PDB file of N, CA and C in Angstrom:
ATOM      1  N   GLU W  19     -13.759   3.982  -8.900  1.00  0.00           N
ATOM      2  CA  GLU W  19     -13.489   3.692  -7.491  1.00  0.00           C
ATOM      3  C   GLU W  19     -13.651   2.201  -7.259  1.00  0.00           C
ATOM      4  N   SER W  20     -12.587   1.553  -6.774  1.00  0.00           N
ATOM      5  CA  SER W  20     -12.598   0.112  -6.604  1.00  0.00           C
ATOM      6  C   SER W  20     -13.126  -0.328  -5.248  1.00  0.00           C
ATOM      7  N   GLN W  21     -13.184   0.584  -4.280  1.00  0.00           N
ATOM      8  CA  GLN W  21     -13.620   0.228  -2.935  1.00  0.00           C
ATOM      9  C   GLN W  21     -15.133   0.379  -2.823  1.00  0.00           C
ATOM     10  N   SER W  22     -15.752  -0.449  -1.955  1.00  0.00           N
ATOM     11  CA  SER W  22     -17.182  -0.363  -1.719  1.00  0.00           C
ATOM     12  C   SER W  22     -17.498   0.905  -0.945  1.00  0.00           C
ATOM     13  N   VAL W  23     -18.754   1.302  -1.005  1.00  0.00           N
ATOM     14  CA  VAL W  23     -19.185   2.478  -0.260  1.00  0.00           C
ATOM     15  C   VAL W  23     -18.958   2.223   1.220  1.00  0.00           C
ATOM     16  N   GLY W  24     -18.328   3.181   1.896  1.00  0.00           N
ATOM     17  CA  GLY W  24     -18.082   3.036   3.325  1.00  0.00           C
ATOM     18  C   GLY W  24     -16.796   2.309   3.652  1.00  0.00           C
ATOM     19  N   GLU W  25     -16.148   1.730   2.681  1.00  0.00           N
ATOM     20  CA  GLU W  25     -14.894   1.008   2.918  1.00  0.00           C
ATOM     21  C   GLU W  25     -13.724   1.898   2.525  1.00  0.00           C
ATOM     22  N   ARG W  26     -12.833   2.138   3.480  1.00  0.00           N
ATOM     23  CA  ARG W  26     -11.713   3.034   3.250  1.00  0.00           C
ATOM     24  C   ARG W  26     -10.476   2.216   2.913  1.00  0.00           C
ATOM     25  N   ALA W  27      -9.671   2.767   2.021  1.00  0.00           N
ATOM     26  CA  ALA W  27      -8.421   2.101   1.655  1.00  0.00           C
ATOM     27  C   ALA W  27      -7.252   2.774   2.358  1.00  0.00           C
ATOM     28  N   MET W  28      -6.265   1.966   2.722  1.00  0.00           N
ATOM     29  CA  MET W  28      -5.045   2.479   3.332  1.00  0.00           C
ATOM     30  C   MET W  28      -3.940   2.455   2.286  1.00  0.00           C
ATOM     31  N   THR W  29      -2.935   3.284   2.515  1.00  0.00           N
ATOM     32  CA  THR W  29      -1.746   3.237   1.671  1.00  0.00           C
ATOM     33  C   THR W  29      -0.800   2.183   2.217  1.00  0.00           C
ATOM     34  N   LEU W  30       0.200   1.846   1.433  1.00  0.00           N
ATOM     35  CA  LEU W  30       1.235   0.916   1.876  1.00  0.00           C
ATOM     36  C   LEU W  30       1.871   1.426   3.173  1.00  0.00           C
ATOM     37  N   GLN W  31       2.162   2.720   3.234  1.00  0.00           N
ATOM     38  CA  GLN W  31       2.798   3.307   4.411  1.00  0.00           C
ATOM     39  C   GLN W  31       1.917   3.187   5.648  1.00  0.00           C
ATOM     40  N   GLU W  32       0.622   3.464   5.508  1.00  0.00           N
ATOM     41  CA  GLU W  32      -0.307   3.359   6.641  1.00  0.00           C
ATOM     42  C   GLU W  32      -0.402   1.921   7.134  1.00  0.00           C
ATOM     43  N   TYR W  33      -0.446   0.983   6.212  1.00  0.00           N
ATOM     44  CA  TYR W  33      -0.534  -0.438   6.565  1.00  0.00           C
ATOM     45  C   TYR W  33       0.732  -0.888   7.300  1.00  0.00           C
ATOM     46  N   ALA W  34       1.893  -0.424   6.832  1.00  0.00           N
ATOM     47  CA  ALA W  34       3.167  -0.775   7.467  1.00  0.00           C
ATOM     48  C   ALA W  34       3.215  -0.258   8.905  1.00  0.00           C
ATOM     49  N   VAL W  35       2.742   0.966   9.111  1.00  0.00           N
ATOM     50  CA  VAL W  35       2.727   1.535  10.462  1.00  0.00           C
ATOM     51  C   VAL W  35       1.751   0.761  11.352  1.00  0.00           C
ATOM     52  N   LYS W  36       0.585   0.437  10.813  1.00  0.00           N
ATOM     53  CA  LYS W  36      -0.444  -0.262  11.584  1.00  0.00           C
ATOM     54  C   LYS W  36       0.081  -1.598  12.117  1.00  0.00           C
ATOM     55  N   TYR W  37       0.848  -2.316  11.307  1.00  0.00           N
ATOM     56  CA  TYR W  37       1.321  -3.647  11.696  1.00  0.00           C
ATOM     57  C   TYR W  37       2.790  -3.667  12.113  1.00  0.00           C
ATOM     58  N   HIS W  38       3.389  -2.477  12.267  1.00  0.00           N
ATOM     59  CA  HIS W  38       4.785  -2.375  12.738  1.00  0.00           C
ATOM     60  C   HIS W  38       5.734  -3.199  11.873  1.00  0.00           C
ATOM     61  N   LYS W  39       5.587  -3.044  10.562  1.00  0.00           N
ATOM     62  CA  LYS W  39       6.436  -3.744   9.599  1.00  0.00           C
ATOM     63  C   LYS W  39       7.130  -2.725   8.707  1.00  0.00           C
ATOM     64  N   LYS W  40       8.236  -3.132   8.114  1.00  0.00           N
ATOM     65  CA  LYS W  40       8.929  -2.265   7.165  1.00  0.00           C
ATOM     66  C   LYS W  40       8.108  -2.171   5.882  1.00  0.00           C
ATOM     67  N   GLU W  41       8.155  -0.994   5.251  1.00  0.00           N
ATOM     68  CA  GLU W  41       7.417  -0.804   4.002  1.00  0.00           C
ATOM     69  C   GLU W  41       7.863  -1.803   2.947  1.00  0.00           C
ATOM     70  N   ARG W  42       9.144  -2.121   2.912  1.00  0.00           N
ATOM     71  CA  ARG W  42       9.670  -3.084   1.930  1.00  0.00           C
ATOM     72  C   ARG W  42       9.031  -4.459   2.122  1.00  0.00           C
ATOM     73  N   THR W  43       8.831  -4.856   3.383  1.00  0.00           N
ATOM     74  CA  THR W  43       8.191  -6.144   3.675  1.00  0.00           C
ATOM     75  C   THR W  43       6.760  -6.153   3.165  1.00  0.00           C
ATOM     76  N   ILE W  44       6.024  -5.075   3.452  1.00  0.00           N
ATOM     77  CA  ILE W  44       4.636  -4.984   2.997  1.00  0.00           C
ATOM     78  C   ILE W  44       4.578  -4.972   1.475  1.00  0.00           C
ATOM     79  N   LEU W  45       5.506  -4.274   0.829  1.00  0.00           N
ATOM     80  CA  LEU W  45       5.542  -4.245  -0.633  1.00  0.00           C
ATOM     81  C   LEU W  45       5.722  -5.650  -1.195  1.00  0.00           C
ATOM     82  N   GLU W  46       6.579  -6.446  -0.584  1.00  0.00           N
ATOM     83  CA  GLU W  46       6.771  -7.829  -1.037  1.00  0.00           C
ATOM     84  C   GLU W  46       5.487  -8.638  -0.858  1.00  0.00           C
ATOM     85  N   TYR W  47       4.813  -8.459   0.291  1.00  0.00           N
ATOM     86  CA  TYR W  47       3.526  -9.145   0.507  1.00  0.00           C
ATOM     87  C   TYR W  47       2.534  -8.767  -0.589  1.00  0.00           C
ATOM     88  N   LEU W  48       2.486  -7.473  -0.926  1.00  0.00           N
ATOM     89  CA  LEU W  48       1.553  -7.000  -1.946  1.00  0.00           C
ATOM     90  C   LEU W  48       1.878  -7.602  -3.311  1.00  0.00           C
ATOM     91  N   LYS W  49       3.147  -7.583  -3.687  1.00  0.00           N
ATOM     92  CA  LYS W  49       3.558  -8.113  -4.988  1.00  0.00           C
ATOM     93  C   LYS W  49       3.264  -9.608  -5.114  1.00  0.00           C
ATOM     94  N   GLN W  50       3.325 -10.323  -3.993  1.00  0.00           N
ATOM     95  CA  GLN W  50       3.083 -11.761  -4.005  1.00  0.00           C
ATOM     96  C   GLN W  50       1.607 -12.106  -3.812  1.00  0.00           C
ATOM     97  N   GLY W  51       0.767 -11.087  -3.632  1.00  0.00           N
ATOM     98  CA  GLY W  51      -0.668 -11.326  -3.494  1.00  0.00           C
ATOM     99  C   GLY W  51      -1.079 -11.824  -2.126  1.00  0.00           C
ATOM    100  N   PHE W  52      -0.257 -11.589  -1.107  1.00  0.00           N
ATOM    101  CA  PHE W  52      -0.541 -12.099   0.234  1.00  0.00           C
ATOM    102  C   PHE W  52      -1.579 -11.277   0.987  1.00  0.00           C
ATOM    103  N   ILE W  53      -1.824 -10.042   0.570  1.00  0.00           N
ATOM    104  CA  ILE W  53      -2.789  -9.193   1.272  1.00  0.00           C
ATOM    105  C   ILE W  53      -4.056  -9.132   0.427  1.00  0.00           C
ATOM    106  N   LEU W  54      -5.067  -9.837   0.897  1.00  0.00           N
ATOM    107  CA  LEU W  54      -6.303  -9.983   0.130  1.00  0.00           C
ATOM    108  C   LEU W  54      -7.027  -8.655  -0.023  1.00  0.00           C
ATOM    109  N   GLY W  55      -7.492  -8.401  -1.220  1.00  0.00           N
ATOM    110  CA  GLY W  55      -8.260  -7.203  -1.517  1.00  0.00           C
ATOM    111  C   GLY W  55      -7.424  -6.007  -1.929  1.00  0.00           C
ATOM    112  N   ALA W  56      -6.099  -6.105  -1.791  1.00  0.00           N
ATOM    113  CA  ALA W  56      -5.235  -4.983  -2.158  1.00  0.00           C
ATOM    114  C   ALA W  56      -5.164  -4.860  -3.677  1.00  0.00           C
ATOM    115  N   GLN W  57      -5.143  -3.619  -4.139  1.00  0.00           N
ATOM    116  CA  GLN W  57      -5.087  -3.377  -5.574  1.00  0.00           C
ATOM    117  C   GLN W  57      -4.018  -2.338  -5.888  1.00  0.00           C
ATOM    118  N   GLU W  58      -3.217  -2.620  -6.897  1.00  0.00           N
ATOM    119  CA  GLU W  58      -2.204  -1.667  -7.328  1.00  0.00           C
ATOM    120  C   GLU W  58      -2.883  -0.595  -8.170  1.00  0.00           C
ATOM    121  N   THR W  59      -2.498   0.652  -7.924  1.00  0.00           N
ATOM    122  CA  THR W  59      -3.044   1.778  -8.672  1.00  0.00           C
ATOM    123  C   THR W  59      -1.897   2.498  -9.370  1.00  0.00           C
ATOM    124  N   GLU W  60      -2.232   3.543 -10.100  1.00  0.00           N
ATOM    125  CA  GLU W  60      -1.200   4.334 -10.787  1.00  0.00           C
ATOM    126  C   GLU W  60      -0.270   5.020  -9.795  1.00  0.00           C
ATOM    127  N   THR W  61      -0.779   5.310  -8.598  1.00  0.00           N
ATOM    128  CA  THR W  61      -0.005   6.070  -7.615  1.00  0.00           C
ATOM    129  C   THR W  61       0.518   5.234  -6.452  1.00  0.00           C
ATOM    130  N   GLY W  62       0.241   3.940  -6.432  1.00  0.00           N
ATOM    131  CA  GLY W  62       0.700   3.094  -5.321  1.00  0.00           C
ATOM    132  C   GLY W  62      -0.228   1.910  -5.124  1.00  0.00           C
ATOM    133  N   TRP W  63      -0.623   1.704  -3.883  1.00  0.00           N
ATOM    134  CA  TRP W  63      -1.493   0.575  -3.553  1.00  0.00           C
ATOM    135  C   TRP W  63      -2.673   1.047  -2.728  1.00  0.00           C
ATOM    136  N   ASP W  64      -3.837   0.423  -2.963  1.00  0.00           N
ATOM    137  CA  ASP W  64      -5.018   0.605  -2.123  1.00  0.00           C
ATOM    138  C   ASP W  64      -5.210  -0.701  -1.367  1.00  0.00           C
ATOM    139  N   ILE W  65      -5.147  -0.613  -0.047  1.00  0.00           N
ATOM    140  CA  ILE W  65      -5.278  -1.796   0.800  1.00  0.00           C
ATOM    141  C   ILE W  65      -6.528  -1.605   1.657  1.00  0.00           C
ATOM    142  N   PRO W  66      -7.459  -2.571   1.633  1.00  0.00           N
ATOM    143  CA  PRO W  66      -8.662  -2.429   2.455  1.00  0.00           C
ATOM    144  C   PRO W  66      -8.296  -2.226   3.923  1.00  0.00           C
ATOM    145  N   GLU W  67      -9.036  -1.354   4.595  1.00  0.00           N
ATOM    146  CA  GLU W  67      -8.743  -1.036   5.988  1.00  0.00           C
ATOM    147  C   GLU W  67      -8.808  -2.272   6.884  1.00  0.00           C
ATOM    148  N   ASP W  68      -9.650  -3.248   6.511  1.00  0.00           N
ATOM    149  CA  ASP W  68      -9.788  -4.444   7.344  1.00  0.00           C
ATOM    150  C   ASP W  68      -8.888  -5.600   6.891  1.00  0.00           C
ATOM    151  N   ALA W  69      -7.967  -5.345   5.978  1.00  0.00           N
ATOM    152  CA  ALA W  69      -7.061  -6.395   5.501  1.00  0.00           C
ATOM    153  C   ALA W  69      -6.159  -6.861   6.638  1.00  0.00           C
ATOM    154  N   LYS W  70      -6.044  -8.164   6.790  1.00  0.00           N
ATOM    155  CA  LYS W  70      -5.243  -8.755   7.852  1.00  0.00           C
ATOM    156  C   LYS W  70      -3.811  -8.969   7.378  1.00  0.00           C
ATOM    157  N   LEU W  71      -2.899  -9.003   8.347  1.00  0.00           N
ATOM    158  CA  LEU W  71      -1.514  -9.333   8.054  1.00  0.00           C
ATOM    159  C   LEU W  71      -1.463 -10.794   7.634  1.00  0.00           C
ATOM    160  N   PRO W  72      -0.808 -11.116   6.528  1.00  0.00           N
ATOM    161  CA  PRO W  72      -0.813 -12.503   6.043  1.00  0.00           C
ATOM    162  C   PRO W  72       0.034 -13.414   6.915  1.00  0.00           C
ATOM    163  N   TYR W  73      -0.291 -14.709   6.891  1.00  0.00           N
ATOM    164  CA  TYR W  73       0.536 -15.710   7.547  1.00  0.00           C
ATOM    165  C   TYR W  73       1.648 -16.084   6.595  1.00  0.00           C
ATOM    166  N   THR W  74       2.876 -16.021   7.075  1.00  0.00           N
ATOM    167  CA  THR W  74       4.036 -16.383   6.279  1.00  0.00           C
ATOM    168  C   THR W  74       4.841 -17.400   7.060  1.00  0.00           C
ATOM    169  N   SER W  75       5.929 -17.883   6.475  1.00  0.00           N
ATOM    170  CA  SER W  75       6.756 -18.876   7.159  1.00  0.00           C
ATOM    171  C   SER W  75       7.333 -18.332   8.462  1.00  0.00           C
ATOM    172  N   ASN W  76       7.472 -16.997   8.565  1.00  0.00           N
ATOM    173  CA  ASN W  76       7.983 -16.390   9.791  1.00  0.00           C
ATOM    174  C   ASN W  76       6.894 -16.143  10.826  1.00  0.00           C
ATOM    175  N   ARG W  77       5.658 -16.238  10.412  1.00  0.00           N
ATOM    176  CA  ARG W  77       4.534 -15.992  11.312  1.00  0.00           C
ATOM    177  C   ARG W  77       3.624 -17.211  11.235  1.00  0.00           C
ATOM    178  N   VAL W  78       3.818 -18.126  12.148  1.00  0.00           N
ATOM    179  CA  VAL W  78       3.109 -19.406  12.118  1.00  0.00           C
ATOM    180  C   VAL W  78       1.668 -19.197  12.523  1.00  0.00           C
ATOM    181  N   LYS W  79       0.773 -19.816  11.771  1.00  0.00           N
ATOM    182  CA  LYS W  79      -0.648 -19.732  12.068  1.00  0.00           C
ATOM    183  C   LYS W  79      -0.945 -20.462  13.376  1.00  0.00           C
ATOM    184  N   PRO W  80      -1.686 -19.837  14.305  1.00  0.00           N
ATOM    185  CA  PRO W  80      -1.958 -20.505  15.574  1.00  0.00           C
ATOM    186  C   PRO W  80      -2.819 -21.742  15.372  1.00  0.00           C
ATOM    187  N   THR W  81      -2.599 -22.728  16.214  1.00  0.00           N
ATOM    188  CA  THR W  81      -3.401 -23.952  16.169  1.00  0.00           C
ATOM    189  C   THR W  81      -4.121 -24.114  17.496  1.00  0.00           C
ATOM    190  N   SER W  82      -5.125 -24.948  17.525  1.00  0.00           N
ATOM    191  CA  SER W  82      -5.913 -25.126  18.735  1.00  0.00           C
ATOM    192  C   SER W  82      -5.135 -25.849  19.835  1.00  0.00           C
ATOM    193  N   ASP W  83      -4.067 -26.551  19.479  1.00  0.00           N
ATOM    194  CA  ASP W  83      -3.323 -27.295  20.504  1.00  0.00           C
ATOM    195  C   ASP W  83      -2.054 -26.566  20.964  1.00  0.00           C
ATOM    196  N   GLN W  84      -1.898 -25.300  20.585  1.00  0.00           N
ATOM    197  CA  GLN W  84      -0.725 -24.545  21.042  1.00  0.00           C
ATOM    198  C   GLN W  84      -0.761 -24.404  22.548  1.00  0.00           C
ATOM    199  N   GLY W  85       0.388 -24.524  23.180  1.00  0.00           N
ATOM    200  CA  GLY W  85       0.468 -24.376  24.615  1.00  0.00           C
ATOM    201  C   GLY W  85       0.351 -25.688  25.360  1.00  0.00           C
ATOM    202  N   THR W  86       0.111 -26.783  24.637  1.00  0.00           N
ATOM    203  CA  THR W  86       0.044 -28.091  25.293  1.00  0.00           C
ATOM    204  C   THR W  86       1.353 -28.824  25.073  1.00  0.00           C
ATOM    205  N   ILE W  87       1.613 -29.764  25.963  1.00  0.00           N
ATOM    206  CA  ILE W  87       2.878 -30.518  25.855  1.00  0.00           C
ATOM    207  C   ILE W  87       2.669 -31.807  25.091  1.00  0.00           C
TER     208      ILE W  87
END
């Protein structure tokens, strides 16, 4: 068991639903190592329940000066 006691893993499908993304998009994130803590298994992927959606070129990381002119 790769997960810590008390830490639940999600499947690729559950993660895609949680973040309203296509499974193919999440699979690409996983293959590129963008989702920290995710591990490939014989049957798919184990993604930590608290894993955050990665920042990509399409999702700009917020800055402290956003909203100013």
